[in-house]
XYZ file of C-alpha atoms in Angstrom:
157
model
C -38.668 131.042 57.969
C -42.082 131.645 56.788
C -44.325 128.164 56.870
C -47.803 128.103 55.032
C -50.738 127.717 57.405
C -53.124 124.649 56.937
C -56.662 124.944 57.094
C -58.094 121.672 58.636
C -61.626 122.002 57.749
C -61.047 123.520 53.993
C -63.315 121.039 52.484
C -66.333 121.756 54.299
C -68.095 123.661 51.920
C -66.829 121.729 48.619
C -68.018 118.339 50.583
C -71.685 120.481 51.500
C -71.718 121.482 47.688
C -71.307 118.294 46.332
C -73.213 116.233 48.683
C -76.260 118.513 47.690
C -75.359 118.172 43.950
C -75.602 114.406 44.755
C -78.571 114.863 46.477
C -80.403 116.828 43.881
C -79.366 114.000 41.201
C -80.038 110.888 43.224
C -83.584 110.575 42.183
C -81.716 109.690 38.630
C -80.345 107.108 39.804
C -82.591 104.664 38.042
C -81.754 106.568 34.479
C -78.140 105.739 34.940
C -78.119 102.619 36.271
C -80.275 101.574 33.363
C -78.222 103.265 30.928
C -74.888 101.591 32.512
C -76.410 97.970 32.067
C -77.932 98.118 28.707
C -75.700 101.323 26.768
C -79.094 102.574 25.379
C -80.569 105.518 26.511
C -80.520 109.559 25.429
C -78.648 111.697 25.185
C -79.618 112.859 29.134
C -79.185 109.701 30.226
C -75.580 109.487 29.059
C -74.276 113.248 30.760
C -76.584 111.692 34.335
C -74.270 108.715 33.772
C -71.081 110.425 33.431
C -72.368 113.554 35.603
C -72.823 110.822 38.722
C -69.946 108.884 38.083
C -67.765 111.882 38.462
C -69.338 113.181 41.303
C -69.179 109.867 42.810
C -65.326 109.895 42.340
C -65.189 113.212 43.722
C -67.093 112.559 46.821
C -65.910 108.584 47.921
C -62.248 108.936 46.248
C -60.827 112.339 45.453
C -61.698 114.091 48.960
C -60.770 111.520 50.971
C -57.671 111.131 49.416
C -56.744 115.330 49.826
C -58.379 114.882 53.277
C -56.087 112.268 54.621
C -52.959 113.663 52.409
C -52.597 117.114 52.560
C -52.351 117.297 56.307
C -48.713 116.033 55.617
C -47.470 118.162 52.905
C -45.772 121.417 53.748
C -44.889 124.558 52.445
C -42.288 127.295 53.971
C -40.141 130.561 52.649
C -36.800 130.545 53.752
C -33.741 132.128 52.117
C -35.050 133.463 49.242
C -36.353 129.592 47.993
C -40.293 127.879 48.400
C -39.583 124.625 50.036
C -42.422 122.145 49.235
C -42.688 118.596 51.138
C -44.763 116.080 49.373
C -44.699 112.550 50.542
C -41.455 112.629 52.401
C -38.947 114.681 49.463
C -38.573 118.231 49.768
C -37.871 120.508 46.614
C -36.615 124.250 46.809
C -37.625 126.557 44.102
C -35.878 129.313 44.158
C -38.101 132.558 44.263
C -36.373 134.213 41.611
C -36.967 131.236 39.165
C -40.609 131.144 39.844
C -42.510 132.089 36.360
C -46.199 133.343 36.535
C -47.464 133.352 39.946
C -50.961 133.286 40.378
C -53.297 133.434 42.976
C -56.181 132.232 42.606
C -59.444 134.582 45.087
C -61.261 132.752 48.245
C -64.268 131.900 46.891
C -61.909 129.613 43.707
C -61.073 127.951 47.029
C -63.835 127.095 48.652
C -64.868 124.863 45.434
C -61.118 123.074 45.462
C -58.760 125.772 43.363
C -55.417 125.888 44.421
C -54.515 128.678 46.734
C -51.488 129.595 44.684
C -50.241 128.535 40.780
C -46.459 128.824 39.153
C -44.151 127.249 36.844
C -40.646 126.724 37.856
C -38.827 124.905 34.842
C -41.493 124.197 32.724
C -43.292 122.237 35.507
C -46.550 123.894 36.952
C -46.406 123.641 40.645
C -49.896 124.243 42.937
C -50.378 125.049 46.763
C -53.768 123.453 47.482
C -56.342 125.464 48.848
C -56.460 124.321 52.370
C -52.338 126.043 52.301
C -52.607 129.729 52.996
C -49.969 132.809 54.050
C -50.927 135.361 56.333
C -51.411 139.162 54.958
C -47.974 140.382 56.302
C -46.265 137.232 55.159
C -48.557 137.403 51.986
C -46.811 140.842 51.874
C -43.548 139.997 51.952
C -43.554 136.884 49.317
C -45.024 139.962 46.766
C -41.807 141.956 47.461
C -40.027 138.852 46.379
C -42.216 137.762 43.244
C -44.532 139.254 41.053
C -47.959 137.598 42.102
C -50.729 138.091 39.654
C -54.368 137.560 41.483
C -57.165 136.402 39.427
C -60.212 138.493 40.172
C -63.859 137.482 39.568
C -63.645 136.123 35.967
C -60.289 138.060 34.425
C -56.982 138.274 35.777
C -55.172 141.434 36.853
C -51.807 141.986 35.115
């Protein structure tokens, strides 16, 4: 059996890069708060507006959430098959069955990408990016399925 290791401080940098981002649009604050009381304002007023209100999301709801959740998922190799466990039900994928496997590089996942992407029936499946194989195990799940990793800004085929 070959288990997934978990990072435990993964979101470190994506919480540092979008605290700063908040940081560097808080003095806006006024702008949007305006524009969500009376709906007038420009057009910069209305991307601050949605621009915070995402971020905002992201920071107080979204992290949190993968914080406190992903500790308790797992992901493991054995006999041929991915096992994923997601709040308490475990699926097996079979390897062969797996359709474009793609790994997304480090630095994807230091702003949130998932380590690893497929589609097993018509259903795409992610590993999140605090999830990661060693380089021999790494090694092995390539003899098993064709993995294509996405390089700067193309993918490798």
């Amino acid at each position: 059996m070959i288990k997934f290791k978990f990072n435990h401080f993964w979101f470190v940098f994506l919480l540092l890069f979008f605290l700063s981002s908040l940081y560097f649009i808080w003095p806006e604050k006024d702008l949007v708060i305006n524009f969500y009381k009376t709906g007038d304002g420009t057009q910069f007023e209305a991307k601050m507006t949605i621009g915070m209100t995402l971020m905002i999301f992201a920071v107080f709801i979204y992290m949190p959430f993968r914080m406190i959740t992903e500790p308790f998922f797992s992901y493991w190799l054995e006999n041929n098959s991915l096992f994923i466990k997601k709040f308490g039900k475990t699926k097996e994928v079979p390897l062969s069955k797996m359709v474009y496997v793609l790994r997304k590089p480090l630095w994807t996942r230091f702003f949130g990408a998932p380590y690893m992407l497929f589609y097993y029936n018509d259903k795409r499946y992610r590993i999140p990016s605090g999830f990661y194989l060693s380089e021999k195990d790494y090694e092995y799940l390539k003899t098993k399925v064709d993995i294509t990793e996405q390089g700067n800004l193309e993918v490798k085929v």
